[in-house]
Tab-separated table of C-alpha atoms in Angstrom:
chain	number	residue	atom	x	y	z
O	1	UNK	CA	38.127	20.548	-14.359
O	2	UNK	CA	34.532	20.131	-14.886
O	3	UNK	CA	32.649	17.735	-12.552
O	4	UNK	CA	29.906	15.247	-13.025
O	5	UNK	CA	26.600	15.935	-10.919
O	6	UNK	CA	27.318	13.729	-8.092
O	7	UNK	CA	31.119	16.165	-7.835
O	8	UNK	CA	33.337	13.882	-9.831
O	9	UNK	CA	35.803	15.406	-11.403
O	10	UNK	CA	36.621	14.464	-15.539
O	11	UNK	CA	40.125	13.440	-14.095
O	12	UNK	CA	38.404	11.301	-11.662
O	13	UNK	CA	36.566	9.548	-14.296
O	14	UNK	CA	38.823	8.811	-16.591
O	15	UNK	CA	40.740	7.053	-14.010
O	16	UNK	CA	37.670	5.263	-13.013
O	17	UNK	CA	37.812	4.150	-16.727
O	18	UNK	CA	41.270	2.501	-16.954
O	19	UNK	CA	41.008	1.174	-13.728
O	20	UNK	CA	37.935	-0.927	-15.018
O	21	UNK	CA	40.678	-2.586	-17.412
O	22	UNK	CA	42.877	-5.889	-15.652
O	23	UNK	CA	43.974	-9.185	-16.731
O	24	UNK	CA	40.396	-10.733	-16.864
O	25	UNK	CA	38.965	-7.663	-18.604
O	26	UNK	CA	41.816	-6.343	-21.246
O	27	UNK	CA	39.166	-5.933	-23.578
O	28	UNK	CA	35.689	-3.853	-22.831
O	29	UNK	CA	32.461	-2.613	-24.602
O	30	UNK	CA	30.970	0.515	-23.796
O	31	UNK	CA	28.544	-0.871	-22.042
O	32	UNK	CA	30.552	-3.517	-20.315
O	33	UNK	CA	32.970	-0.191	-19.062
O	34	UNK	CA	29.401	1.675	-18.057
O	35	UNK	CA	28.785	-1.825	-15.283
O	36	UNK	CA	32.593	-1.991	-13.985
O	37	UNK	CA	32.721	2.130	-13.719
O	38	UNK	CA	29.042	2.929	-13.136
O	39	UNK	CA	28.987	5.289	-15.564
O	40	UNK	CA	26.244	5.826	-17.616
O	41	UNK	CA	26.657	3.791	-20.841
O	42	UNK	CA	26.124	7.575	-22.499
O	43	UNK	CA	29.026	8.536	-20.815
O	44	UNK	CA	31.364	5.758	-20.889
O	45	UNK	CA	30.513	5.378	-24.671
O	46	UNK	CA	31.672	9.316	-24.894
O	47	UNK	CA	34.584	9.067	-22.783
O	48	UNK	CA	36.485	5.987	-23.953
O	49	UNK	CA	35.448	7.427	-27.715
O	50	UNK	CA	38.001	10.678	-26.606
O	51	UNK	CA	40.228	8.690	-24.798
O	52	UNK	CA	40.649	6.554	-28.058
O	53	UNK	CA	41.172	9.289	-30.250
O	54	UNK	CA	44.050	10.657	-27.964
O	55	UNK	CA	45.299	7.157	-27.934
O	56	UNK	CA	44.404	6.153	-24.224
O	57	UNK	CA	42.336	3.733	-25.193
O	58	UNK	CA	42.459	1.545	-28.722
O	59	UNK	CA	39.152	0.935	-30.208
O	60	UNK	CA	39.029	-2.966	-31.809
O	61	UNK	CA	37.842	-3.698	-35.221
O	62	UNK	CA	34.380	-5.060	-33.665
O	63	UNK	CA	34.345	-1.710	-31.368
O	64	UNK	CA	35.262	-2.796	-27.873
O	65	UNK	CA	38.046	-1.160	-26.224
O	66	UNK	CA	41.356	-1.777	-24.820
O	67	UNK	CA	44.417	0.322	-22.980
O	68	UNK	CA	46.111	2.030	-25.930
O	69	UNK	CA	50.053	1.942	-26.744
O	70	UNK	CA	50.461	5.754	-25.458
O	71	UNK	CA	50.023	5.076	-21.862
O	72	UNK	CA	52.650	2.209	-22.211
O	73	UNK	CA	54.864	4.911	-24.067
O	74	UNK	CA	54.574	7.390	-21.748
O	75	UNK	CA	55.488	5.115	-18.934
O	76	UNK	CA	58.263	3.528	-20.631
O	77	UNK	CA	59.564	6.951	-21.311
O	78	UNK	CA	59.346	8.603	-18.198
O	79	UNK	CA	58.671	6.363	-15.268
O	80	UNK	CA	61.482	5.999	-12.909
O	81	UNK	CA	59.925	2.536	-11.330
O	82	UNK	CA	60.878	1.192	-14.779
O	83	UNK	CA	64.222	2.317	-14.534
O	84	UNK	CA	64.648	1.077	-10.880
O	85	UNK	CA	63.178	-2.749	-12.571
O	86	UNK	CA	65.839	-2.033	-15.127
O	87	UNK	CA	68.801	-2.114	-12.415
O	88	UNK	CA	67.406	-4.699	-10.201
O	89	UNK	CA	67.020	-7.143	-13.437
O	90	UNK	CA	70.264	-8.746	-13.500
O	91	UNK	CA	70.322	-9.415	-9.618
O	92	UNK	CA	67.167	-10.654	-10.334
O	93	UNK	CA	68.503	-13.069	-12.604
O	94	UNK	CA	71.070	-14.172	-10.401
O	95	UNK	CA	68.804	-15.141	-7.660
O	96	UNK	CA	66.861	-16.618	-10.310
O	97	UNK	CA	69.330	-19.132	-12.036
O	98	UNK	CA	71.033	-20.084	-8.767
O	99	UNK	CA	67.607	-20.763	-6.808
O	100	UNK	CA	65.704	-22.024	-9.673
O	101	UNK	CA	62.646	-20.298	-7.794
O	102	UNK	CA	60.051	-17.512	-8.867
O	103	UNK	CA	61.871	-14.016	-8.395
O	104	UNK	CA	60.248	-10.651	-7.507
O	105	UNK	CA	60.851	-7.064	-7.071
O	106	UNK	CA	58.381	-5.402	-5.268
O	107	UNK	CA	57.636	-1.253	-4.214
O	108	UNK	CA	55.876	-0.195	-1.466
O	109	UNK	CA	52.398	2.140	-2.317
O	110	UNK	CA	52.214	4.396	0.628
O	111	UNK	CA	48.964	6.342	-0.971
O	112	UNK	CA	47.566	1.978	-1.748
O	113	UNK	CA	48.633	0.308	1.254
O	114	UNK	CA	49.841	-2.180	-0.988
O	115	UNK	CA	53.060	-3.971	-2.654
O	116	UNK	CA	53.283	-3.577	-5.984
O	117	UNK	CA	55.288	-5.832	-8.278
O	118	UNK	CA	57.299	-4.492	-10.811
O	119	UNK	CA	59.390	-7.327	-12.607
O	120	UNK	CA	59.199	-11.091	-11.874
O	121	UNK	CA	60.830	-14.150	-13.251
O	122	UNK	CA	59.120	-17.129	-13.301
O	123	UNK	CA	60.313	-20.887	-12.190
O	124	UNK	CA	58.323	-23.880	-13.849
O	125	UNK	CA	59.189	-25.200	-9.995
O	126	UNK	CA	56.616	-23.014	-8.329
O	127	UNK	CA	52.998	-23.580	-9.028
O	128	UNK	CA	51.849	-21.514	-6.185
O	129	UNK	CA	52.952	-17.903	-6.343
O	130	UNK	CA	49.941	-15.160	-6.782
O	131	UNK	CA	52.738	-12.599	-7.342
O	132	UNK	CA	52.338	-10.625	-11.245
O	133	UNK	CA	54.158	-7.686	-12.748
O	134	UNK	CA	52.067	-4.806	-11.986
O	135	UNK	CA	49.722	-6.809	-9.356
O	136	UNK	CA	49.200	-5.724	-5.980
O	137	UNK	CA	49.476	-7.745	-2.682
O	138	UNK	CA	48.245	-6.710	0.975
O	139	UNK	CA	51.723	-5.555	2.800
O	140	UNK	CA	51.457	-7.176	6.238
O	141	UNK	CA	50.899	-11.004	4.536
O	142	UNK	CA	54.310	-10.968	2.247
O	143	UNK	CA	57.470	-11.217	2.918
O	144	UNK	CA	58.568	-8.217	0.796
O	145	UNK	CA	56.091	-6.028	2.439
O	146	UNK	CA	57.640	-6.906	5.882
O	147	UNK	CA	60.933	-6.644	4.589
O	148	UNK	CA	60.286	-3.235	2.757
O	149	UNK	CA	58.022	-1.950	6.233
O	150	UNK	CA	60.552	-3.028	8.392
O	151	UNK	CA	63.399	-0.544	7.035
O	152	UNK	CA	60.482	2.672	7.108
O	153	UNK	CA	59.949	5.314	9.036
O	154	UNK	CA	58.339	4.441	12.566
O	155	UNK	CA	55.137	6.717	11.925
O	156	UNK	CA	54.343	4.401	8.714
O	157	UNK	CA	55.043	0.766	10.471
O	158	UNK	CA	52.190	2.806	13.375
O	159	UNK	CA	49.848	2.992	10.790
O	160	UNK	CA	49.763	-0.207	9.307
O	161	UNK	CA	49.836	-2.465	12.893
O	162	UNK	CA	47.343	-0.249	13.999
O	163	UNK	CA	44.963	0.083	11.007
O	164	UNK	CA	42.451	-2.581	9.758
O	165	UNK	CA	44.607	-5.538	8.542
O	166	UNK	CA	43.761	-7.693	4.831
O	167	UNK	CA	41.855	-10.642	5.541
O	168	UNK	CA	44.970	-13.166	5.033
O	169	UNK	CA	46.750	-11.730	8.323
O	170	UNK	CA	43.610	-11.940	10.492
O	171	UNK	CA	43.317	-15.533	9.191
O	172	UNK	CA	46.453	-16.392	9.506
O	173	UNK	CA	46.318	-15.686	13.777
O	174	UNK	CA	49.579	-13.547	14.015
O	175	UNK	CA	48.755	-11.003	16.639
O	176	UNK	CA	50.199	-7.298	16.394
O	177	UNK	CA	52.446	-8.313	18.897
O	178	UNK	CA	53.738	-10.925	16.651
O	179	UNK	CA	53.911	-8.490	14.056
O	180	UNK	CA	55.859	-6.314	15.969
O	181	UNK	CA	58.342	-9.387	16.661
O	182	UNK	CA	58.760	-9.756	12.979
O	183	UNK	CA	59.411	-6.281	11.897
O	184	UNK	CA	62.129	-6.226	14.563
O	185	UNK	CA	63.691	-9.781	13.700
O	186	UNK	CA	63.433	-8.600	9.999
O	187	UNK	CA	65.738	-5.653	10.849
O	188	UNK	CA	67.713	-7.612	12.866
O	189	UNK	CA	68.329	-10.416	10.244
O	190	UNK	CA	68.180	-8.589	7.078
O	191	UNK	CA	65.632	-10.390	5.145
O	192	UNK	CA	61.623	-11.758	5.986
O	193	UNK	CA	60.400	-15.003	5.396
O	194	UNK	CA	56.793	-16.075	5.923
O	195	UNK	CA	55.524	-19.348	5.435
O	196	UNK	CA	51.989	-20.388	4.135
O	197	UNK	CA	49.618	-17.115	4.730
O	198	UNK	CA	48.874	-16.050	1.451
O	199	UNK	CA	49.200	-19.012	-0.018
O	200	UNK	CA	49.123	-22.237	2.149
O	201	UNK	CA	51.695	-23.752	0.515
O	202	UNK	CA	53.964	-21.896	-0.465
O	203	UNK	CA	56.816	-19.441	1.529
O	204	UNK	CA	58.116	-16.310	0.689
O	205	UNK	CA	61.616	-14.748	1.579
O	206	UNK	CA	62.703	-10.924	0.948
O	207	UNK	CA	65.592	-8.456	1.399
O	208	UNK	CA	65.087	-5.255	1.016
O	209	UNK	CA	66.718	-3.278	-1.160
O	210	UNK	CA	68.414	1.022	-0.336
O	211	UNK	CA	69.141	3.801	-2.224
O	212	UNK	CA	70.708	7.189	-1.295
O	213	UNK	CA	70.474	7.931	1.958
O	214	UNK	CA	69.724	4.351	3.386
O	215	UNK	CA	66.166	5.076	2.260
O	216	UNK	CA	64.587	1.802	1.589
O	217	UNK	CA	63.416	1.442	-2.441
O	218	UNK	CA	61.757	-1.749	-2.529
O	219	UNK	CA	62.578	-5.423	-1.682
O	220	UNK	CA	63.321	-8.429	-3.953
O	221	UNK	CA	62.139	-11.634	-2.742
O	222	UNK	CA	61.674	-15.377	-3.484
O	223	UNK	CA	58.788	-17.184	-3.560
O	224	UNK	CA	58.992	-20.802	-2.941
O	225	UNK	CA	56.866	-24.164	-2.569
O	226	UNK	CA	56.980	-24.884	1.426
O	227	UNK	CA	59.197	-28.068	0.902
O	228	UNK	CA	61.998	-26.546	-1.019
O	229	UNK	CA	62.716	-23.917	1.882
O	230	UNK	CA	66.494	-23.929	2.330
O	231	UNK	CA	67.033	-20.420	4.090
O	232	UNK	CA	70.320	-21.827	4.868
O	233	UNK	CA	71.049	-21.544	0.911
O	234	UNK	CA	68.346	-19.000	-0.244
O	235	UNK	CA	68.867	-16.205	2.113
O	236	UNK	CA	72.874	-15.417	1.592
O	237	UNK	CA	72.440	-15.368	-2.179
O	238	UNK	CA	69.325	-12.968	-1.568
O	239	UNK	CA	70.780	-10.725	0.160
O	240	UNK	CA	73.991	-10.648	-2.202
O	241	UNK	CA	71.799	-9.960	-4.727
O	242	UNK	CA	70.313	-6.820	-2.600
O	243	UNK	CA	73.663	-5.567	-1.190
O	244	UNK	CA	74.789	-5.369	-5.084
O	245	UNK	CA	71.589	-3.473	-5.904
O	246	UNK	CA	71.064	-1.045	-2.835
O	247	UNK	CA	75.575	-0.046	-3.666
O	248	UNK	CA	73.978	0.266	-7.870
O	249	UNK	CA	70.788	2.479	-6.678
O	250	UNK	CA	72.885	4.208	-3.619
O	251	UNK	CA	75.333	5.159	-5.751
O	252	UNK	CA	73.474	7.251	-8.410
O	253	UNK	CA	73.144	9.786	-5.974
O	254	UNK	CA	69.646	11.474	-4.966
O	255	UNK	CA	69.761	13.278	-8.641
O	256	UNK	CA	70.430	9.931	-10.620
O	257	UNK	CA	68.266	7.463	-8.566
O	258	UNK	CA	64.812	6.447	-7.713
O	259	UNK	CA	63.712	7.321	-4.171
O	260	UNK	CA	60.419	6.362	-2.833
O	261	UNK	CA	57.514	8.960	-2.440
């Protein structure tokens, strides 16, 4: 693939161009995309023009640009994260109706370092919850993250309490140590609950959910204003809801179901 003088490769551009696209941006000129990618507005204006025509991008009756309907098609098509949201959905719901609280199902990004969130459903009850479908969270700060960390491999829990931590876990004061503690009690209990480090305000609970093997998929957790915390309550219809999904995913069978990468 041809590179760019400074060794980027077209691939690596391109990317560079969706990634300039998010909730606050959905819509871009050519010259807007050239400041968020620095790319030349030469090159930006050329790229998103072929991207457009092979329907990557959608070009706007006043010329701006947006993410175009094939990249949705192709993910809703092939992606096996979608199908894995599809499954969890109706546990989802059942957490969500019962608890009346803002419901999540989040994956682990090994390549990120990151949660990412691939359904949520959404309580008028819960004001503070930065959680989005397709947004990313640090891992060591949420509860899903711990929950989801907590059932992986030993070498991958190494690297994250010994690389550099997001700025909400240095804040917050928990010490490796104390990290350590939590992974453990999280195995131990079954689920992760952290209160007010993300948000101050606001708590979040997760179970984690397995597929074939006892390999842990993802996590689905609760998020809930600090005063409506009622583990007592929340926790055994969390982990109901996970114990139904992890039998669903584990048994599809390592041909059928979603394993993480």
């Amino acid at each position: 693939m041809a590179n760019s003088p400074s060794g980027e490769s077209l691939i690596q551009r391109l990317v560079r161009v969706l990634h300039a696209f998010d909730a606050d941006h959905p819509e871009l000129t050519a010259s807007e995309l050239a400041v968020r990618t620095g790319l030349s507005t030469s090159t930006a204006h050329r790229l998103a023009g072929d991207m457009a025509e092979e329907g990557l991008l959608r070009r706007t009756p006043d010329g701006r640009f947006r993410i175009g309907l094939v990249l949705w098609e192709l993910g809703q098509r092939s992606s096996t994260y979608q199908e894995f949201g599809q499954a969890a959905l109706p546990f989802m719901e059942a957490v969500h109706v019962t608890q009346r609280q803002n419901t999540s199902l989040a994956i682990l990004d090994h390549d990120d370092g990151t949660i990412i969130y691939l359904e949520r459903l959404i309580s008028k009850d819960v004001s503070t919850d930065l959680t989005k479908v397709a947004g990313r969270l640090p891992v060591l700060s949420t509860a899903p993250g711990l929950a989801i960390l907590a059932h992986s491999p030993r070498q991958l829990q190494e690297r994250y309490l010994t690389s550099t931590w997001d700025r909400a876990t240095r804040l917050s004061g928990i010490t490796e140590v104390g990290l350590r503690r939590r992974l453990a009690q999280a195995r131990t209990d079954g689920y992760a609950h952290l209160r007010g480090i993300t948000v101050a305000g606001s708590s979040g609970t997760a179970a984690p959910v397995f597929g074939p093997g006892g390999r842990v998929l993802g996590a689905i957790s609760i998020v809930a204003e600090v005063d409506q915390i009622n583990l007592q309550i929340q926790v055994p219809v969390l982990l109901a809801a996970t114990r139904g999904l992890s039998r669903q995913m584990g048994s599809r069978g390592k041909s059928g179901g979603w394993e993480p990468s």
